[in-house]
XYZ file of C-alpha atoms in Angstrom:
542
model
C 27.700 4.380 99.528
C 28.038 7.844 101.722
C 28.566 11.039 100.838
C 32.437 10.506 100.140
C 31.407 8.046 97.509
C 33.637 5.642 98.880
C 32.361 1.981 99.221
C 32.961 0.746 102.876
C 34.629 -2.358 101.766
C 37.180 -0.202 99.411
C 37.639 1.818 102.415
C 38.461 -1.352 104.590
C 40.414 -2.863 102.122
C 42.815 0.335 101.464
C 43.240 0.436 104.952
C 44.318 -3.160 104.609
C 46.965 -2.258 102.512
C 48.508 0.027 104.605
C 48.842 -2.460 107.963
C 45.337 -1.528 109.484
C 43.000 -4.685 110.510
C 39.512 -4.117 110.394
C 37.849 -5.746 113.665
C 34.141 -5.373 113.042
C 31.349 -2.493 113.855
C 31.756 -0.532 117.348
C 27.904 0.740 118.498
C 25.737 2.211 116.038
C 27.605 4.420 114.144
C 31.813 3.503 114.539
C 34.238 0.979 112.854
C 37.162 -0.683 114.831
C 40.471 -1.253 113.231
C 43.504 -2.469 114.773
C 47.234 -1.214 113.940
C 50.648 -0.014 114.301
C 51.744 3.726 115.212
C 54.311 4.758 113.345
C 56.359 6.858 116.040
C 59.329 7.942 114.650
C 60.247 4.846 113.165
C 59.123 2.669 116.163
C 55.787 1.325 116.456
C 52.961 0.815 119.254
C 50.256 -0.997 118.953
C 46.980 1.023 118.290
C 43.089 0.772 117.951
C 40.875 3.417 116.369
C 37.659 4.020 115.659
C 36.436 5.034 112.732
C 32.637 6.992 111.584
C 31.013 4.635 109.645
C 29.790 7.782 107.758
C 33.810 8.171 106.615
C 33.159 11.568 108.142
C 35.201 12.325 110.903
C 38.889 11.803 112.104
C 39.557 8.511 113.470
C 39.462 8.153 117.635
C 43.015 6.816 118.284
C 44.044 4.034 121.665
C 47.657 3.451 121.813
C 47.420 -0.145 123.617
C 51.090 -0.771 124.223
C 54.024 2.062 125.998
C 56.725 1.992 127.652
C 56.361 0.693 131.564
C 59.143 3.354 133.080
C 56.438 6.315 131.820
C 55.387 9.203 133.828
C 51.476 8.994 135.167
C 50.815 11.499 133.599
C 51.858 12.867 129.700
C 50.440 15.510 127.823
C 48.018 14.107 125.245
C 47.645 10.790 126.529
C 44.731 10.183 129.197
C 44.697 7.742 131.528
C 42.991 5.344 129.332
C 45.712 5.401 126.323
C 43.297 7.593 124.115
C 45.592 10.164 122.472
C 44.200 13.702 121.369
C 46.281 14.394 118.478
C 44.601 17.304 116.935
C 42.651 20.329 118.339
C 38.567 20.125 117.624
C 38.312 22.046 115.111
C 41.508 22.985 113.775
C 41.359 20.796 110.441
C 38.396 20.557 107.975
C 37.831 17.137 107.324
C 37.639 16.500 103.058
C 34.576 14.304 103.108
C 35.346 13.132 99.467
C 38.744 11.723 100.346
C 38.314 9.669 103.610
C 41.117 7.188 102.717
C 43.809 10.167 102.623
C 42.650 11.921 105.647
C 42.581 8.742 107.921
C 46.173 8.038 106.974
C 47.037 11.524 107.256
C 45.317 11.434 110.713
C 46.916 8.295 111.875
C 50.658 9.581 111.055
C 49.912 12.902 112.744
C 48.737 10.582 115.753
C 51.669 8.910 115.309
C 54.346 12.073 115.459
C 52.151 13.348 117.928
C 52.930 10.123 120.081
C 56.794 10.067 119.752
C 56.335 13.763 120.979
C 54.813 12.704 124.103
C 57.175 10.128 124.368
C 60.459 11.546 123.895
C 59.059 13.718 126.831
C 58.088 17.293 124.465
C 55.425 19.603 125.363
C 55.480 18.599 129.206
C 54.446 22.363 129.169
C 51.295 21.583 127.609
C 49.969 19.642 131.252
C 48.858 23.226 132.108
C 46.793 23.929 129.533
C 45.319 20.121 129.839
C 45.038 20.576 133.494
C 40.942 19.699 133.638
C 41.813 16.772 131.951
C 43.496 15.871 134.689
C 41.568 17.854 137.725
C 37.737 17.322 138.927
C 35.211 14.793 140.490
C 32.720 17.154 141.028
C 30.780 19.607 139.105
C 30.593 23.249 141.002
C 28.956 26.326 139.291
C 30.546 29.955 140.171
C 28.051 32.780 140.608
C 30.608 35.164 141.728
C 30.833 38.960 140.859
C 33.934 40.547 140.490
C 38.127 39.035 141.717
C 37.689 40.103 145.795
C 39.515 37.009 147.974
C 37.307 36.262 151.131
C 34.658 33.690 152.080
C 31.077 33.041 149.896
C 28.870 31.358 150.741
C 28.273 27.716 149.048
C 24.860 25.722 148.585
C 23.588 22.533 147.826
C 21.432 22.692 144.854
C 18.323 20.583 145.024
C 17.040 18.033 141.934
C 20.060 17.785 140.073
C 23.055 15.516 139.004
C 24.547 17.694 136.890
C 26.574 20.174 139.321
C 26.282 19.231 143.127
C 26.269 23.018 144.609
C 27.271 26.654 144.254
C 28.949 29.191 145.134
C 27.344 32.778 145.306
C 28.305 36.109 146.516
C 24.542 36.973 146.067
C 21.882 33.936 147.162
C 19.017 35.690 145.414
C 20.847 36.425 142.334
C 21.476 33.331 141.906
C 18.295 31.751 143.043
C 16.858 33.118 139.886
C 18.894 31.580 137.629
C 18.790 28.242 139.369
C 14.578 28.650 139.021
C 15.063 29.146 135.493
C 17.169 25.857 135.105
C 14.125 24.260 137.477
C 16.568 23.712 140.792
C 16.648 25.020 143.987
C 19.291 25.870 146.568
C 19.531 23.857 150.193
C 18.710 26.671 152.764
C 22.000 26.043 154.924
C 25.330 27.561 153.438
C 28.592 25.550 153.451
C 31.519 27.962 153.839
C 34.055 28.570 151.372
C 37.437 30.283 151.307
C 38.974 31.687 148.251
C 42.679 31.910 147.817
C 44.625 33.938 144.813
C 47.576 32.405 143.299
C 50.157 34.054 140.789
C 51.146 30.200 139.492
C 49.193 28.473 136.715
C 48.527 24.568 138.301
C 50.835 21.931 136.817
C 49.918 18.443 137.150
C 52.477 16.266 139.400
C 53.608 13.175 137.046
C 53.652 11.030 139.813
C 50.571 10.330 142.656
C 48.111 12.271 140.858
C 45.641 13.441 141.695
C 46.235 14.372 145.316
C 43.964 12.083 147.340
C 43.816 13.829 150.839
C 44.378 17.577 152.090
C 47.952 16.748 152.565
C 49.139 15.798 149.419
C 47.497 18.388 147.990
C 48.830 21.104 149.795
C 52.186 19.300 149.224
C 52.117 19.812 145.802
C 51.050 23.575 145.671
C 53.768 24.199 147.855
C 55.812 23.066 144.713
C 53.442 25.392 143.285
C 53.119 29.001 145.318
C 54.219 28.066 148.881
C 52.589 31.313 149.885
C 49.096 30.157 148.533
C 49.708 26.817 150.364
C 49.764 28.358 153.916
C 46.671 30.595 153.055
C 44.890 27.504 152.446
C 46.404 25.429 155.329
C 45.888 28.091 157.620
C 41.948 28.631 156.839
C 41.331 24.942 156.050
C 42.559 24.571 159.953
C 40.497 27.117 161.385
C 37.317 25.955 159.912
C 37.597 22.559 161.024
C 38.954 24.058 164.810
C 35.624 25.628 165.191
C 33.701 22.556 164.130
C 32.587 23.081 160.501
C 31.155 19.817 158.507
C 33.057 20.918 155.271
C 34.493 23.208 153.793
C 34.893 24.332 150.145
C 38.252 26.173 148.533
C 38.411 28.148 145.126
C 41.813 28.664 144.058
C 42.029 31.794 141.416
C 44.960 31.389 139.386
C 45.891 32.943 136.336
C 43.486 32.387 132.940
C 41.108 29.579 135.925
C 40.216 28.628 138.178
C 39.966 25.531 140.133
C 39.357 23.918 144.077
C 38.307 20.901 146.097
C 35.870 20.361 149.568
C 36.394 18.730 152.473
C 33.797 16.478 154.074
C 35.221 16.621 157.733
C 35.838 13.374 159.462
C 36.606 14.047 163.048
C 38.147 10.797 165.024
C 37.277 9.272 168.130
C 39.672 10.455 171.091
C 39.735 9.912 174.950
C 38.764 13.052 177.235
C 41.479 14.868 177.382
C 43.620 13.581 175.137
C 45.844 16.568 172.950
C 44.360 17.324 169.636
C 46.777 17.902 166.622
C 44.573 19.818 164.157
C 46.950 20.121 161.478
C 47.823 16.308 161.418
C 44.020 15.246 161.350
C 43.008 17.825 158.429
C 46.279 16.462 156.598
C 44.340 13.098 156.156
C 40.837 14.585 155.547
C 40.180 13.310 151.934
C 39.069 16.088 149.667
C 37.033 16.189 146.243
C 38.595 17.506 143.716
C 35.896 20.548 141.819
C 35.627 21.884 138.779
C 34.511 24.878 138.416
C 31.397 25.963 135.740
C 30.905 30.315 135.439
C 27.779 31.199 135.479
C 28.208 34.906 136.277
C 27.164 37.687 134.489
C 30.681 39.176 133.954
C 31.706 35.852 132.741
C 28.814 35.742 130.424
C 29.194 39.101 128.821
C 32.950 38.729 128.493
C 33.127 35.309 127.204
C 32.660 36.605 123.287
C 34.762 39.978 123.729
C 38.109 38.835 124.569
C 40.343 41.599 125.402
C 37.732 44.174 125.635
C 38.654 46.501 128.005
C 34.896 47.412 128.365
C 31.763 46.251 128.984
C 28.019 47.606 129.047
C 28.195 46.076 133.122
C 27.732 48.815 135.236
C 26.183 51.311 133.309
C 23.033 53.012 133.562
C 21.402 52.030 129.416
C 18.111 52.726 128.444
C 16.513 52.172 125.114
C 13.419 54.363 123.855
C 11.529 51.734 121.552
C 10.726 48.218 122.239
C 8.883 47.674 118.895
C 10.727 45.693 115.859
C 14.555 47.723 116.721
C 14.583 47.898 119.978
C 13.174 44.490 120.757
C 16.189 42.698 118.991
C 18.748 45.458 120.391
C 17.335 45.034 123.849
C 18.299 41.413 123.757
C 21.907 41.963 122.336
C 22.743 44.338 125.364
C 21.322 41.835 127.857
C 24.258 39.561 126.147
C 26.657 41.998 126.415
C 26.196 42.685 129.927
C 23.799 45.224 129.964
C 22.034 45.388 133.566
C 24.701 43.437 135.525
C 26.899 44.459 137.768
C 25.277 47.416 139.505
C 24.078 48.403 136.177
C 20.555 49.205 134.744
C 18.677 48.064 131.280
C 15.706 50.816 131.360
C 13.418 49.928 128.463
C 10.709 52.906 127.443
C 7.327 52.377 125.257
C 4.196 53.260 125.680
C 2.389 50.916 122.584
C 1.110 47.392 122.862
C 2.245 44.818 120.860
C -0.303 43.941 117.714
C -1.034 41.515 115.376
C 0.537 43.888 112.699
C 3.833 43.392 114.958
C 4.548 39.844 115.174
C 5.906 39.522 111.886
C 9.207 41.493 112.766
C 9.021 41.565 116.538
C 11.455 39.919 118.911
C 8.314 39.034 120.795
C 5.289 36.945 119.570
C 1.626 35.468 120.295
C 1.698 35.214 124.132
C 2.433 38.495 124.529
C 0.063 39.788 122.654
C -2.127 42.972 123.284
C 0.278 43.974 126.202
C 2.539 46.625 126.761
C 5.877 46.493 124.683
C 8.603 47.364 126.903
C 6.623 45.122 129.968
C 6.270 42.244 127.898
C 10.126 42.667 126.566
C 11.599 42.832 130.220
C 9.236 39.544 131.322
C 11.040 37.775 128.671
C 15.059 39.077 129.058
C 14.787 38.245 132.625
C 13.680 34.804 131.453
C 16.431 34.446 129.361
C 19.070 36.316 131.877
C 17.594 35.956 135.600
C 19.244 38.082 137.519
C 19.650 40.769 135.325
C 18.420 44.243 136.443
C 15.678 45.221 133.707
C 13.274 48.186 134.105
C 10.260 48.624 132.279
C 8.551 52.349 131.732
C 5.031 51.889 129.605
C 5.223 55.683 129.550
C 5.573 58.372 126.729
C 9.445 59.676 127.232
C 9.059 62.719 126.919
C 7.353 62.742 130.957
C 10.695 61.042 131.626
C 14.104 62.499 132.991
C 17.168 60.812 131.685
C 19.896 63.835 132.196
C 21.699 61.258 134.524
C 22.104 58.167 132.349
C 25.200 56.410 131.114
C 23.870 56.121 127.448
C 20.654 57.237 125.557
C 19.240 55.037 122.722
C 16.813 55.675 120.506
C 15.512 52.671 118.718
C 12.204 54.161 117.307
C 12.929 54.606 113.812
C 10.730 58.263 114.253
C 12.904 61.205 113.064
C 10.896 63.609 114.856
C 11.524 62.059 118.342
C 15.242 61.381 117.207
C 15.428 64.953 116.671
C 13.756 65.550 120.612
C 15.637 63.249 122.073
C 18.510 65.130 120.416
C 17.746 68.079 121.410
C 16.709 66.952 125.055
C 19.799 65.129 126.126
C 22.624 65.016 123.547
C 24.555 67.727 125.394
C 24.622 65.900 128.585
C 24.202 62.486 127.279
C 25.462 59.835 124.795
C 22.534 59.107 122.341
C 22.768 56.648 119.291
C 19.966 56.844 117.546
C 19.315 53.559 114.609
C 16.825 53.287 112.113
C 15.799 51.156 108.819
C 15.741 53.416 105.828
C 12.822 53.392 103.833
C 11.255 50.010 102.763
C 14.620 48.123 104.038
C 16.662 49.472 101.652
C 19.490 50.339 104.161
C 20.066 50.630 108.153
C 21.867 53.368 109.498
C 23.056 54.325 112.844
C 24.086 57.947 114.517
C 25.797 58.620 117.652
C 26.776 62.133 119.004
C 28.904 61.900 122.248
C 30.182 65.312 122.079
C 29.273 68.817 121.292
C 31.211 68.553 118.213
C 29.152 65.662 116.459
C 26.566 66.139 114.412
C 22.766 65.535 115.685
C 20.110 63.700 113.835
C 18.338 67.095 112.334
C 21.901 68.014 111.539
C 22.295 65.855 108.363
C 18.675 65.572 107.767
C 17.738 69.250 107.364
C 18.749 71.550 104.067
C 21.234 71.761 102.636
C 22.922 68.664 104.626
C 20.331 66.749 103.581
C 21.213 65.832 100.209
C 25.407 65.534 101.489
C 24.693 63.201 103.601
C 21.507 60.403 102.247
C 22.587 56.854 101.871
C 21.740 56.733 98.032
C 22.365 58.845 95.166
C 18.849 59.161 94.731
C 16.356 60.024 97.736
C 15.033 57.314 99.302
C 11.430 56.173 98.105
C 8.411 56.342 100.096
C 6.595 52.915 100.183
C 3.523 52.929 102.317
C 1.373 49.954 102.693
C -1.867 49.299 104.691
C -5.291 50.520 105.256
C -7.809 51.707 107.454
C -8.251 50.304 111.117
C -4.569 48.723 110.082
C -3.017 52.236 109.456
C -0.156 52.716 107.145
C 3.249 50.940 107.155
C 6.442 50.850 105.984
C 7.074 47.378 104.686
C 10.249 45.461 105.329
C 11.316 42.367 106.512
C 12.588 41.086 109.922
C 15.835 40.612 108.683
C 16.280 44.567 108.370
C 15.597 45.413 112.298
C 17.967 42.893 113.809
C 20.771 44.387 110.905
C 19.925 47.708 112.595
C 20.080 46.556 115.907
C 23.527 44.738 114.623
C 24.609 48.230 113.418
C 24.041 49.533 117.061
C 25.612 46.851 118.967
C 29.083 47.783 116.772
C 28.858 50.967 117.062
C 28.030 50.865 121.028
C 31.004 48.603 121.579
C 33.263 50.506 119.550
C 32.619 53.868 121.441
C 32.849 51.950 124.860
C 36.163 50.873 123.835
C 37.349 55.013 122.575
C 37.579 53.750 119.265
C 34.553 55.076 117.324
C 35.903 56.420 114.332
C 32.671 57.377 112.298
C 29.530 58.535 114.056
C 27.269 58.138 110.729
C 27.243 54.604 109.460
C 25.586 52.803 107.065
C 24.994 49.169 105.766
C 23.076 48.468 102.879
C 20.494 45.862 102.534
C 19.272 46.468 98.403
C 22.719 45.537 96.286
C 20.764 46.515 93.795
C 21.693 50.596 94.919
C 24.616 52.389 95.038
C 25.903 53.823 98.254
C 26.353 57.568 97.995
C 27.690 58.199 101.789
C 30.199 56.354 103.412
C 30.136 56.136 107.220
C 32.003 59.213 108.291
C 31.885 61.745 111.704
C 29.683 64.583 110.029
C 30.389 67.854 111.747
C 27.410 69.755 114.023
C 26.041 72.590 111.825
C 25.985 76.216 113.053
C 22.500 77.101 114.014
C 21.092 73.808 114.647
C 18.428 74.128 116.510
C 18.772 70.641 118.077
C 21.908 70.676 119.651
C 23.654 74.020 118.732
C 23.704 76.171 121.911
């Protein structure tokens, strides 16, 4: 019996009842049953597999259609295997299997006299890598400018046989980290821009040669079809061995290569260049992103911003700003002409590991070092700066956004005072023994600083709690004192951060004070809110 408490053999036999056949086991872990689709009242003939777990929806194989069909129908692949339902759009109710198989199989089945009465033709474009790609290509590509890059081989691999790379180096990097290498001669590659999403022909697909494929975009975007034509031609005038082609269209982007095959001729005899590239075969690619844009974009739909291009340093690699440090790195921080500058002048302890991003091999070494070693591990090609210095020998007037991650009021309040007139700072810190994490940014003159709320009589307006915060100190001699928390606390503050950091990037930062708290146990006596600069600061009033 499984989880579903359903016997197997009640399952089989229910099944029974409602016109399935069960055919035996299929591998390890599936069960084949045999069947009619019910398609609007008409049926096809049908195999599906089923978990033997009762756990998942069934894998559906219509085995009999219509002959007069189009090649190709949304849904359906080549094979008869029909995708009737989105991954992950239904929860499957492990403790009724028998009900969600049949309610699987008759979705399967409208889903099939959909396809058939010839619905959601539409839905080819959306499908269209279902349909398009021999050959695995990955795109290391900054930014949307049309021209030539460069393409490579890429040694010791059969998962993706080259790239393309507007920066060899770059990319190199990366490629080391994955434990490949590039070929040292380029192939060249054109990139066209098209306005037209690809559709799929329903007949003689997928185009075979360069011909028939630039027939079909001319159905497409004619215009895109003689850019392609026209360089194509040229590069196999002047002799090239292949050729690749990206094609950006709108929301992908997709392309084929051409191994040139030149054909014997007499001395001479008149060469039409155009006719022979028409029967060059071509591969058909599909294309894998691997650049940083890409990567820091991919979770922020619709963001209009990014941290890519701007000049971030963080003051602080310790238990904050080791866990913050990697969160910008994901959100594009150091890419695209941009700069990651991480400042600390401590080493990383014993006392440390328990809460630090980092752990045992870097031990005894410099924090911020040791933290840019291992982002541009984890991101190669990312631009990642590393000052083992005190900052206050530093001069930051110039930089896109100031943050302090030390979790020391008195260098908040420098810092502050230092560069919050010139520059955005965001200070974050845990406060007390992990009771709460809280996070202030002042971006204009307006704002309140750090010594702003923490100084009398703003003090008391603005603490988390209705009671002040306790003192807890542990630790001892050579060890020196601590405040004790956990590591879940730091990466909530560096959470609190990254929000707030995104939010002001996109203009929409409504409260400069914020606060989440960690001990449900208290009651939260400020809410986030922009708190006002007080007159007289000596911080940041001028």
């Amino acid at each position: 019996m499984t989880i579903t408490g359903i016997e197997l053999s009640a399952y089989v036999e229910q099944l029974k009842r409602n016109g399935y056949t069960y055919v035996g086991k299929f591998g390890h872990a599936w069960m084949k049953f045999t069947g009619q689709l019910d398609a609007r009242g008409k049926g096809y003939a049908c195999e599906f597999l089923v978990p033997r777990a009762l756990d998942g929806i069934p894998l559906v194989k219509v085995k009999s259609l219509p002959q007069d069909l189009p090649k190709l129908l949304p849904h359906l692949t080549a094979r008869g295997y029909l995708c009737y339902l989105a991954a992950g759009s239904v929860v499957f109710d492990l403790f009724d299997p028998i009900g969600q198989t049949l309610a699987c199989l008759q979705r399967a089945g409208d889903v099939l006299a959909q396809v058939l009465a010839g619905e959601g033709r539409e839905d080819l474009v959306d499908e269209f890598f279902q349909y398009w790609g021999d050959v695995n290509c990955l795109l290391d590509i900054q930014g949307n400018v049309a021209g030539s890059h460069p393409a490579y081989f890429v040694k010791e691999t059969d998962d993706f046989a080259f790239v393309v790379t507007d920066d060899k180096k770059r990319t190199e990097r990366k490629l080391n980290a994955l434990g490949n290498t590039l070929e040292p001669k380029p192939i060249t590659t054109i990139r066209v821009k098209t306005t037209v999403r690809p559709f799929p022909l329903e007949k003689d697909w997928p185009p075979k040669n360069v011909g028939s494929l630039l027939q079909w975009q001319s159905q497409l975007d004619p215009g895109c079809r003689r850019r392609i034509e026209d360089k194509v031609v040229h590069n196999y005038r002047i002799g090239a061995g292949h050729v690749t082609v990206i094609i950006d269209s709108p929301a992908l982007q997709y392309g084929f290569i051409v191994f040139f095959k030149r054909p014997a001729r007499r001395l001479g005899q008149p060469r039409n260049y155009r006719q022979e590239v028409y029967g060059q075969t071509i591969a058909q690619l599909s294309f894998v992103r691997i650049d940083d844009q890409y990567m820091a974009e991919r979770s922020l739909p619709g963001v209009a911003k990014t941290l890519a291009a701007l000049d971030v340093v963080v003051v602080g690699c310790g238990t904050i700003g080791s866990f913050l440090a990697e969160m910008l790195v994901k959100a594009g921080a150091g890419t695209s002409g941009g700069r990651l500058t991480l400042v600390d002048c401590d080493c990383l302890g014993p006392q440390n590991l328990g809460r630090h991003r980092l752990g045992m091999p870097h031990l005894f070494k410099n924090k911020a070092s040791q933290l840019a070693c291992e982002l541009e591990r984890l991101s190669p090609g990312t631009n990642i700066e590393a000052k083992a210095v005190d900052v206050k020998t530093l001069d930051l007037q110039s930089v896109g956004v100031l943050i302090d991650a030390t979790g020391t009021q008195s260098l908040t309040d420098w810092l502050m005072w230092k560069y919050s007139k010139t520059v955005p700072v965001l200070a974050t810190w845990v406060e007390g023994p992990g009771l709460a994490v809280r996070a202030l940014m002042k971006y204009s003159k307006e704002h309140a600083c750090s010594r702003c709320i923490s100084q009398p009589p703003q003090n008391e307006a603005y603490q988390v709690f209705h009671e002040p915060t306790p003192t807890v100190l542990k630790g001892h001699g050579c060890e020196g004192l601590f405040v004790p928390f956990s590591a879940t606390a730091p990466i909530q503050a560096a959470c609190l951060a990254m929000d707030m950091l995104q939010e002001w990037l996109q203009g929409r930062l409504e409260h400069t004070l914020q606060t989440r708290v960690l001990d449900r146990s208290r009651s939260l006596k400020t809410s986030d809110c922009k708190p006002a600069r007080q007159e007289g600061c000596r911080a940041c009033h001028s």
